Short mmCIF file of C-alpha atoms in Angstrom, two decimals:
data_model
loop_
_atom_site.label_atom_id
_atom_site.label_comp_id
_atom_site.label_asym_id
_atom_site.label_seq_id
_atom_site.Cartn_x
_atom_site.Cartn_y
_atom_site.Cartn_z
CA MET A 1411 -23.80 -116.72 -47.17
CA SER A 1412 -23.32 -115.03 -44.02
CA GLU A 1413 -26.14 -112.80 -42.63
CA GLN A 1414 -25.15 -109.62 -40.92
CA PRO A 1415 -27.15 -108.87 -37.78
CA ARG A 1416 -29.84 -106.38 -38.13
CA ASN A 1417 -29.83 -103.08 -36.36
CA TRP A 1418 -33.29 -103.21 -34.87
CA ASP A 1419 -32.93 -99.88 -33.07
CA ARG A 1420 -32.36 -97.95 -36.29
CA GLU A 1421 -35.19 -99.81 -38.20
CA LEU A 1422 -37.64 -99.11 -35.44
CA ALA A 1423 -36.61 -95.56 -35.32
CA ASP A 1424 -37.30 -95.23 -39.14
CA ILE A 1425 -40.72 -96.83 -38.63
CA ASP A 1426 -41.54 -94.39 -35.80
CA LYS A 1427 -40.56 -91.47 -38.09
CA VAL A 1428 -42.83 -92.68 -40.80
CA ILE A 1429 -45.76 -93.08 -38.43
CA ALA A 1430 -45.12 -89.64 -36.94
CA LYS A 1431 -45.46 -87.94 -40.38
CA GLY A 1432 -48.82 -89.55 -40.75
CA SER A 1433 -48.28 -90.75 -44.29
CA VAL A 1434 -48.90 -94.43 -43.30
CA PRO A 1435 -51.47 -95.35 -40.63
CA ALA A 1436 -50.25 -97.18 -37.64
CA ALA A 1437 -50.28 -100.98 -37.86
CA GLY A 1438 -53.49 -102.51 -36.56
CA VAL A 1439 -55.37 -99.15 -36.56
CA PRO A 1440 -57.64 -98.68 -39.46
CA ALA A 1441 -57.91 -95.34 -41.07
CA PRO A 1442 -61.11 -93.45 -40.25
CA ALA A 1443 -63.84 -93.92 -42.83
CA GLY A 1444 -64.82 -90.87 -44.81
CA ARG A 1445 -61.92 -88.69 -43.80
CA GLY A 1446 -59.58 -89.51 -46.62
CA PRO A 1447 -56.39 -91.51 -46.89
CA GLY A 1448 -53.89 -88.92 -45.47
CA VAL A 1449 -55.66 -88.13 -42.30
CA PRO A 1450 -54.17 -89.84 -39.18
CA ALA A 1451 -56.38 -91.82 -36.95
CA GLY A 1452 -56.09 -89.45 -33.97
CA ALA A 1453 -57.01 -86.29 -35.90
CA PRO A 1454 -59.71 -84.10 -34.32
CA VAL A 1455 -63.17 -84.02 -35.94
CA PRO A 1456 -64.14 -80.53 -37.18
CA ARG A 1457 -66.57 -78.71 -34.93
CA ARG A 1458 -69.00 -78.16 -37.84
CA SER A 1459 -69.39 -81.96 -38.24
CA VAL A 1460 -70.06 -82.48 -34.55
CA ALA A 1461 -72.56 -79.66 -34.49
CA LEU A 1462 -74.35 -81.09 -37.52
CA THR A 1463 -74.39 -84.48 -35.95
CA TRP A 1464 -75.98 -83.15 -32.76
CA PHE A 1465 -78.49 -81.07 -34.79
CA TRP A 1466 -79.76 -84.23 -36.50
CA VAL A 1467 -79.98 -86.19 -33.32
CA LEU A 1468 -81.70 -83.49 -31.36
CA LEU A 1469 -84.18 -82.82 -34.14
CA ALA A 1470 -84.93 -86.56 -34.24
CA VAL A 1471 -85.42 -86.64 -30.45
CA GLY A 1472 -87.74 -83.58 -30.66
CA LEU A 1473 -89.82 -85.13 -33.40
CA GLY A 1474 -89.91 -88.49 -31.54
CA ALA A 1475 -91.20 -86.86 -28.39
CA ALA A 1476 -93.87 -85.05 -30.38
CA LEU A 1477 -95.32 -88.15 -31.96
CA PRO A 1478 -97.34 -89.30 -28.94
CA LEU A 1479 -98.68 -85.75 -28.57
CA TRP A 1480 -99.92 -85.63 -32.08
CA PRO A 1481 -102.83 -83.03 -31.83
CA TYR A 1482 -105.15 -84.43 -34.56
CA GLN A 1483 -107.17 -87.61 -34.78
CA ARG A 1484 -105.46 -90.57 -36.40
CA ALA A 1485 -108.30 -93.02 -36.64
CA CYS A 1486 -108.58 -93.07 -40.44
CA GLY A 1487 -108.31 -91.29 -43.65
CA LEU A 1488 -106.00 -88.39 -44.55
CA GLN A 1489 -105.23 -87.59 -40.89
CA LEU A 1490 -103.95 -91.13 -40.46
CA MET A 1491 -101.79 -90.73 -43.51
CA PHE A 1492 -100.26 -87.50 -42.23
CA PHE A 1493 -99.53 -89.24 -38.95
CA MET A 1494 -97.84 -92.12 -40.77
CA GLY A 1495 -95.82 -89.66 -42.71
CA ALA A 1496 -94.70 -87.93 -39.61
CA THR A 1497 -93.58 -91.28 -38.17
CA GLY A 1498 -91.65 -91.91 -41.39
CA VAL A 1499 -90.03 -88.41 -41.35
CA THR A 1500 -88.99 -89.04 -37.72
CA ALA A 1501 -87.39 -92.33 -38.57
CA LEU A 1502 -85.60 -90.69 -41.52
CA ILE A 1503 -84.26 -87.87 -39.45
CA GLY A 1504 -83.08 -90.46 -36.85
CA LEU A 1505 -81.32 -92.32 -39.58
CA LEU A 1506 -79.50 -89.13 -40.72
CA GLY A 1507 -78.47 -88.68 -37.00
CA ALA A 1508 -77.28 -92.24 -36.81
CA LEU A 1509 -75.18 -91.92 -40.00
CA ALA A 1510 -73.68 -88.62 -38.96
CA SER A 1511 -72.81 -89.82 -35.51
CA TRP A 1512 -71.36 -93.06 -36.92
CA ALA A 1513 -69.06 -91.09 -39.29
CA ASN A 1514 -68.03 -88.65 -36.52
CA ARG A 1515 -67.48 -91.33 -33.83
CA ARG A 1516 -70.12 -90.08 -31.44
CA GLY A 1517 -71.24 -93.16 -29.58
CA PHE A 1518 -73.87 -91.66 -27.33
CA ALA A 1519 -75.42 -89.73 -30.23
CA HIS A 1520 -75.53 -92.89 -32.29
CA VAL A 1521 -77.34 -94.90 -29.43
CA VAL A 1522 -79.91 -91.91 -29.10
CA SER A 1523 -80.50 -92.00 -32.90
CA LEU A 1524 -81.07 -95.66 -32.98
CA GLY A 1525 -83.44 -95.27 -30.02
CA VAL A 1526 -85.41 -92.62 -31.99
CA ILE A 1527 -85.59 -94.98 -34.94
CA LEU A 1528 -86.93 -97.80 -32.85
CA TRP A 1529 -89.43 -95.48 -31.02
CA SER A 1530 -90.85 -94.15 -34.27
CA ALA A 1531 -91.22 -97.61 -35.64
CA LEU A 1532 -93.04 -98.72 -32.54
CA ILE A 1533 -95.38 -95.77 -32.79
CA GLY A 1534 -96.05 -96.41 -36.47
CA LEU A 1535 -96.60 -100.14 -35.87
CA ARG A 1536 -99.19 -99.31 -33.22
CA GLU A 1537 -101.28 -97.70 -35.97
CA VAL A 1538 -100.49 -100.20 -38.78
CA LEU A 1539 -100.92 -103.62 -37.06
CA PRO A 1540 -104.66 -103.24 -36.28
CA ARG A 1541 -105.28 -102.33 -39.88
CA VAL A 1542 -103.48 -105.31 -41.37
CA GLY A 1543 -105.29 -107.85 -39.18
CA TYR A 1544 -102.43 -108.59 -36.63
CA ALA A 1545 -104.35 -107.28 -33.58
CA LYS A 1546 -107.45 -108.19 -31.72
CA THR A 1547 -109.20 -105.18 -32.76
CA THR A 1548 -109.47 -104.26 -36.39
CA ARG A 1549 -109.47 -100.80 -37.92
CA THR A 1550 -109.79 -99.54 -41.35
CA TRP A 1551 -107.46 -97.24 -43.35
CA THR A 1552 -110.38 -95.15 -44.79
CA CYS A 1553 -113.17 -93.50 -42.91
CA GLU A 1554 -116.68 -94.74 -43.28
CA ALA A 1555 -118.89 -92.29 -45.19
CA ALA A 1556 -122.07 -91.17 -43.40
CA PRO A 1557 -125.20 -92.76 -44.84
CA ALA A 1558 -127.06 -90.43 -47.29
CA GLY A 1559 -130.54 -90.20 -45.81
CA PRO A 1560 -133.36 -87.70 -46.38
CA ALA A 1561 -132.08 -84.35 -45.66
CA GLN A 1562 -134.04 -82.51 -43.04
CA GLN A 1563 -134.00 -78.77 -43.55
CA ALA A 1564 -135.49 -76.13 -41.40
CA PRO A 1565 -138.05 -74.06 -43.17
CA ALA A 1566 -136.82 -70.81 -44.51
CA PRO A 1567 -137.85 -67.72 -42.56
CA GLN A 1568 -140.61 -65.85 -44.20
CA GLN A 1569 -140.42 -62.31 -45.29
CA GLY A 1570 -143.30 -60.09 -44.11
CA PRO A 1571 -146.38 -61.06 -42.28
CA ALA A 1572 -147.90 -64.49 -42.78
CA PRO A 1573 -151.39 -64.62 -44.40
CA GLN A 1574 -154.38 -64.78 -42.11
CA GLY A 1575 -155.16 -68.33 -40.99
CA THR A 1576 -151.79 -69.92 -41.55
CA PRO A 1577 -149.77 -70.80 -38.59
CA ALA A 1578 -146.33 -69.46 -38.24
CA PRO A 1579 -143.47 -71.98 -38.54
CA GLN A 1580 -142.26 -73.22 -35.16
CA GLY A 1581 -139.25 -71.43 -33.84
CA THR A 1582 -140.23 -68.06 -35.39
CA PRO A 1583 -142.26 -65.58 -33.52
CA ALA A 1584 -145.79 -64.92 -34.82
CA PRO A 1585 -146.20 -61.47 -36.42
CA ARG A 1586 -147.99 -58.87 -34.33
CA GLN A 1587 -151.43 -58.07 -35.29
CA ALA A 1588 -152.54 -54.49 -35.47
CA PRO A 1589 -155.40 -53.78 -33.03
CA THR A 1590 -158.77 -53.43 -34.70
CA ALA A 1591 -161.10 -50.61 -33.99
CA GLN A 1592 -164.33 -51.76 -32.26
#
């Protein structure tokens, strides 16, 4: 059998035509995830996707910046649970930003989103660790109830003049006595 020499120029030209049509991705370049099989690797990302990515990232940054400025006490009880919920929501929004930035190939947005996730985890751990015994100081999840002691009530104000000979309660003015004729 005699082999005929191959025409490499013609075969390479055919390969270039197939790649230019976009029906087959270029060798060594994976097709972008989530965009479908027929979309070439260099195709631009729609503006809506980029705007949505930055919306999630900037929302996460805003929530992360607000966590240290939490306006309520977070020592115990329901207020602590709301704060822990806010840290969880911040981490969730950061995760949405990270997923969107990964899918749309936005490296800086992805790094920022990962930073927000880490930040919210640190803020949350600062409250959790003392309550699970991992810190020098210990705190509780629930608030201590005030001891129920004898109730000290102020006497009710009297209506009308007090009878003769009884002192008026402290803090209330004594009724005026009518002058007597002498």
